[in-house]
Coordinates of C-alpha atoms and ligand atoms in Angstrom, one line a residue:
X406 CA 17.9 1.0 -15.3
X407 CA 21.5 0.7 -14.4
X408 CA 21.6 -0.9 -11.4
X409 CA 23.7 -0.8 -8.3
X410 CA 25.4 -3.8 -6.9
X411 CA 22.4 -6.5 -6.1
X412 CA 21.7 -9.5 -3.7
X413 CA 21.2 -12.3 -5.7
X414 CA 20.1 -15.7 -3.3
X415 CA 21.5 -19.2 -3.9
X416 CA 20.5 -22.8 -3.2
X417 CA 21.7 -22.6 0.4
X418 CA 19.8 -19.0 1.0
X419 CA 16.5 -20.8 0.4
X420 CA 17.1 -24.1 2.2
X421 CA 18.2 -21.4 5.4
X422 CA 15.1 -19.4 4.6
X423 CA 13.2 -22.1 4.4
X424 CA 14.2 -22.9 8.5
X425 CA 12.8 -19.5 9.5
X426 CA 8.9 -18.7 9.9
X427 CA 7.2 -17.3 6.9
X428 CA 7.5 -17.4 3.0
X429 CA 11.2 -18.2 2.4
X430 CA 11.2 -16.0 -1.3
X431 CA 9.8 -12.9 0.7
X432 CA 12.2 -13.1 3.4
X433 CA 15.2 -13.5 0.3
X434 CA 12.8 -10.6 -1.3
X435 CA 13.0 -8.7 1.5
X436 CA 16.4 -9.1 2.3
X437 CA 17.4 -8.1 -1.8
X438 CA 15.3 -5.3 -1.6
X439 CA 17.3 -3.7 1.6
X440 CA 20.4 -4.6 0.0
X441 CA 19.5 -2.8 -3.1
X442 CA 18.1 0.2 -1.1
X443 CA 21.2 0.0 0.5
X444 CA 23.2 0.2 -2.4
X445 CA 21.0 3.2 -3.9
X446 CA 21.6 5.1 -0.6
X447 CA 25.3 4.8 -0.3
X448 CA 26.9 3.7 -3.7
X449 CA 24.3 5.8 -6.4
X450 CA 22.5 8.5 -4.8
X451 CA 25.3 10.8 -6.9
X452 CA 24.1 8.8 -10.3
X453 CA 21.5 11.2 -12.4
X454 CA 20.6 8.4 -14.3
X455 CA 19.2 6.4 -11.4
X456 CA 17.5 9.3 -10.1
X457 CA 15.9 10.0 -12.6
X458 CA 14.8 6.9 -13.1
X459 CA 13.4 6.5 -10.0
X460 CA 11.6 9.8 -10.8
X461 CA 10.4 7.9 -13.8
X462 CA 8.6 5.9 -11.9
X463 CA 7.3 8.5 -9.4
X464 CA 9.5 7.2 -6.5
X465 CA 9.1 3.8 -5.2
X466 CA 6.6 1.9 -4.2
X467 CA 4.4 2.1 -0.8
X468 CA 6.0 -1.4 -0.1
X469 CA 9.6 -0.3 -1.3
X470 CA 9.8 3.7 -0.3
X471 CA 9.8 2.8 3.5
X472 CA 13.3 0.8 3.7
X473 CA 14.5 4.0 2.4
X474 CA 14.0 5.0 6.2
X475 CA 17.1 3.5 8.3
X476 CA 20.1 5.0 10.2
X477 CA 21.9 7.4 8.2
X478 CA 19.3 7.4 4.7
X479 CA 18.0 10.3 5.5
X480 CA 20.7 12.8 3.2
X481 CA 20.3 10.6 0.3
X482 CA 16.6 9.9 1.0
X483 CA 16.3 13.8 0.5
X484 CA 18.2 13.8 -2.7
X485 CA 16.1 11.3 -4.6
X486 CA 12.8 12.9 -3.3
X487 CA 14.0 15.9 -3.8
X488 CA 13.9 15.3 -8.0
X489 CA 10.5 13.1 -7.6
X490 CA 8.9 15.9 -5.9
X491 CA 10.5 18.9 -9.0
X492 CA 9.3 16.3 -11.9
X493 CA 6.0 15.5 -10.7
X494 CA 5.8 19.8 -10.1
X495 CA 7.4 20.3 -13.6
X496 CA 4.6 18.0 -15.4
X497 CA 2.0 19.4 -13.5
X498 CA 3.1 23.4 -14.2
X499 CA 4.2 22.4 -17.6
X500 CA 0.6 20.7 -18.7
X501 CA -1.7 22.5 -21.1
X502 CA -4.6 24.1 -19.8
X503 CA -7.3 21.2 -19.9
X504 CA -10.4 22.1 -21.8
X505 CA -13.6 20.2 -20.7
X506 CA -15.3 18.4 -24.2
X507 CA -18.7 19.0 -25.2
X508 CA -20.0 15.9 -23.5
X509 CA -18.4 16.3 -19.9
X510 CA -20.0 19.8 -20.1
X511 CA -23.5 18.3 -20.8
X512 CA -22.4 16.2 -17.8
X513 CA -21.3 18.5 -15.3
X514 CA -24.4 20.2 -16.0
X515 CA -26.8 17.6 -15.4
X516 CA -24.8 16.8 -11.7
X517 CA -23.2 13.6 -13.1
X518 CA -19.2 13.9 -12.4
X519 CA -17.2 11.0 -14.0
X520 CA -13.7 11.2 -13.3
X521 CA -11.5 11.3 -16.9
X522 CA -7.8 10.3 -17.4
X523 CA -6.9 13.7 -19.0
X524 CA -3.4 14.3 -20.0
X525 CA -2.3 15.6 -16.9
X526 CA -3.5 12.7 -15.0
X527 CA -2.0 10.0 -17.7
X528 CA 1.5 12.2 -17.1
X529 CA 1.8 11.9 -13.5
X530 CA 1.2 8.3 -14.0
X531 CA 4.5 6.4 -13.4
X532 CA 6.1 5.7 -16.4
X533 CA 7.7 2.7 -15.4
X534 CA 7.5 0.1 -12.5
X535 CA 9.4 0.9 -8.9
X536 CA 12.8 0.1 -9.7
X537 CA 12.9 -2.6 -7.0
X538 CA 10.0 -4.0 -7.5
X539 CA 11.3 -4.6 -11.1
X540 CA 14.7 -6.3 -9.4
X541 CA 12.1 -7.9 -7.3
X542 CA 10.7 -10.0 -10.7
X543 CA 14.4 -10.5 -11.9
X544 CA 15.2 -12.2 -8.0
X545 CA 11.7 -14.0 -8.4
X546 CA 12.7 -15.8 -11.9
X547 CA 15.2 -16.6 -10.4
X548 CA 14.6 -17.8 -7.1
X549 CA 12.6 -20.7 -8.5
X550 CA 15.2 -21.3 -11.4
X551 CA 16.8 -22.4 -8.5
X552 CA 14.2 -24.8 -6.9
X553 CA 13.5 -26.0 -10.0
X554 CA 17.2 -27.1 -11.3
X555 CA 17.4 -28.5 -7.4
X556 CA 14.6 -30.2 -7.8
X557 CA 15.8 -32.0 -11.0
X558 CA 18.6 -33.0 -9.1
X559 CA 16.8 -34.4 -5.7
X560 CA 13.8 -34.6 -3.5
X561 CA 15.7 -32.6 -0.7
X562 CA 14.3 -29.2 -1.8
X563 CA 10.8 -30.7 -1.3
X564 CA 11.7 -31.8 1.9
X565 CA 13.0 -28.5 3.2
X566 CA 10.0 -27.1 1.5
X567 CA 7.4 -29.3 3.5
X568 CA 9.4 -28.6 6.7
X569 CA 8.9 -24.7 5.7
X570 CA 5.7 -23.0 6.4
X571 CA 5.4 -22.9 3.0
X572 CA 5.2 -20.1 0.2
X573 CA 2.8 -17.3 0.3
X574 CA -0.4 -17.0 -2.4
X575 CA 1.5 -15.1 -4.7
X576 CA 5.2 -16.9 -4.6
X577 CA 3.5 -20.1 -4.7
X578 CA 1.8 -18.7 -7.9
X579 CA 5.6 -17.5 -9.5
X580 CA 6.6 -20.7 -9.1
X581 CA 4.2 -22.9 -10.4
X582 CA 4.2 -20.4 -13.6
X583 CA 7.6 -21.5 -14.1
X584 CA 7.4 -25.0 -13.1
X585 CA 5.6 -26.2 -16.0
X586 CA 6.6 -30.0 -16.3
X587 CA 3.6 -31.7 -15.2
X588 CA 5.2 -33.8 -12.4
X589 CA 7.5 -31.5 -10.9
X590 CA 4.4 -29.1 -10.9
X591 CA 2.6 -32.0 -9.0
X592 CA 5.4 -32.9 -6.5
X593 CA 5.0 -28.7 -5.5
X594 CA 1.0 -28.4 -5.3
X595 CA 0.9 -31.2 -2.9
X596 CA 3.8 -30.1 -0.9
X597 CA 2.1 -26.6 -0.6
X598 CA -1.3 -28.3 -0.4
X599 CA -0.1 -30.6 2.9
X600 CA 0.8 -27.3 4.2
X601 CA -2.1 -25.3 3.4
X602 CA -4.1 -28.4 5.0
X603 CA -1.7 -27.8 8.0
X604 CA -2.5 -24.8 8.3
X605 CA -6.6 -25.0 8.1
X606 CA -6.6 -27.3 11.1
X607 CA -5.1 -24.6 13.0
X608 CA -7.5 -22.1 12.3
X609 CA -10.2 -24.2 12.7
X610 CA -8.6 -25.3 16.4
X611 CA -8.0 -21.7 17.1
X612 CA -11.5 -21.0 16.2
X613 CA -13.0 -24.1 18.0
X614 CA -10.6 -23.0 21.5
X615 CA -12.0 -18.9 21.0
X616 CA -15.7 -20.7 21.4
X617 CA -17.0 -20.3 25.0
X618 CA -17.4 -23.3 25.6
X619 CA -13.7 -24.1 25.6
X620 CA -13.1 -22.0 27.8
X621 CA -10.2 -23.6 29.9
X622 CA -8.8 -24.9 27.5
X623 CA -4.8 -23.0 26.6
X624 CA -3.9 -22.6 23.3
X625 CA -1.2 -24.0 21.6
X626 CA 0.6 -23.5 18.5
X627 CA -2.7 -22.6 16.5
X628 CA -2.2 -19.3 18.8
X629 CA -0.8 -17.4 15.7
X630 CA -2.7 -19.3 12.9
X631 CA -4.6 -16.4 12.0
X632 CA -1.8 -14.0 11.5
X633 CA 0.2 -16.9 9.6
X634 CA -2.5 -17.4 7.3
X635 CA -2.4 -13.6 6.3
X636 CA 1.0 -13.5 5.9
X637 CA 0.8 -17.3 3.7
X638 CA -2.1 -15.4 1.6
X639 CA -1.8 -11.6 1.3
X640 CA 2.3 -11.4 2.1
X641 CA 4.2 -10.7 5.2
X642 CA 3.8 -7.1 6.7
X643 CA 5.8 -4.4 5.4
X644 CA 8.8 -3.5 6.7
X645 CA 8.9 -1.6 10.1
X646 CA 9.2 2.2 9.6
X647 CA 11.7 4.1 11.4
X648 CA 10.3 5.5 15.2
X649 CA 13.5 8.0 15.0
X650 CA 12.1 10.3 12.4
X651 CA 15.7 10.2 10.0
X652 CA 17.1 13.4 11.0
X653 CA 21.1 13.2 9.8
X654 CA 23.3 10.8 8.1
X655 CA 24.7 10.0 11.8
X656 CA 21.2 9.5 13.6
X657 CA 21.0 12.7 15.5
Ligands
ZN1172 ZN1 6.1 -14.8 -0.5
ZN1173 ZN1 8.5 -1.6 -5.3

């Protein structure tokens, strides 16, 4: 699709990611995801080719269509919905009446109901991935081009990487799909092993300390293991929605 002006990360954008708390390539995703929503809002909204791509792919996804919600996204939020909303209408009034087969009649009429992909359900089908979530792949590829090409270079990036609380299940997945050279693919399993094994003792502490008979004694920083290991496994949460309900372009 064309695309409006994008976030791409550099070296220095992981390494500083890599200082906070969390998966440093969700935090650059997240962060290139509100800049292209951004982007979409103010620069293309008036674009019918991006519209309708988005309308392609039946709006965004549940991860992506919520930063559409911020101060002042509200107008333009409208007009994109607005033409998801008519073409998921038009296919539905424009389908042919579906005729049941032979066979699902004999089904119905013995009580057994088995759901069918009919035309009508394969057309409101999106036909084509959430726009950013498709930027998301392009920001992935090259997120660990980058740690990769650093990594040829020095050791540092494994350094920053073992001081990092590591990359979540699925990143840590990206990149060792694209870090095929058998040592460099070493040197980053036991980096993100050390951390993983990190990260076990904490739960196992946290779950030792929740015991009765530890009662007494405080917790320390295995207080939040539990939530970091959901974030390190099945992503960070998703993004905050709004509380203010989006009224007007100004924030009524
Ligand atoms: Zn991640
Ligand atoms: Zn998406």
């Amino acid at each position: 699709m064309p695309k409006p002006s994008r976030y791409i990360p550099y070296y220095d954008d992981i390494v500083a990611a890599m200082t906070a708390p969390g998966c440093a390539f969700c935090a650059l995703q997240l962060r290139a995801a509100e800049r292209f929503i951004d982007a979409l809002l103010w620069e293309s909204v008036n674009d019918p080719r991006i519209r309708r791509e988005v309308a392609g792919a039946r709006g965004f996804c549940n991860t992506h269509a919520w930063l559409l919600v911020r101060p002042g996204g509200a107008l333009s939020s409208a007009i994109i919905y607005k033409d998801v909303v008519q073409a998921a209408a038009r296919i539905v009034r424009d389908a042919p009446v579906a005729r049941m087969s032979f066979w699902q009649r004999v089904q119905t009429w013995l009580g057994r109901h088995q759901p069918v992909a009919d035309a009508l359900v394969r057309a409101l089908a999106p036909a084509h991935a959430c726009p950013v979530c498709t930027n998301a792949a392009e920001i992935d590829a090259h997120l660990c081009a980058t740690m990769l090409a650093a990594q040829a270079k020095s050791d540092d990036v494994l350094a920053h990487y073992r001081a990092s609380s590591g990359l979540c299940l699925s990143h840590f997945r990206t990149l060792l799909s694209h870090a095929q050279q058998p040592a460099v693919r070493a040197a980053f399993i036991a980096v993100q092993l050390d951390i993983w094994a990190t990260l076990e003792g904490e739960l196992a502490e946290f779950i030792r300390k929740s015991d009765h008979q530890a009662r007494g004694e405080k917790f320390g920083a295995e207080r939040d293991a539990w939530e970091r290991a959901i974030a390190l496994t099945s992503g960070p949460q998703p993004a905050a929605k709004s509380q203010r309900g989006g009224i007007t372009q100004s924030g009524q």
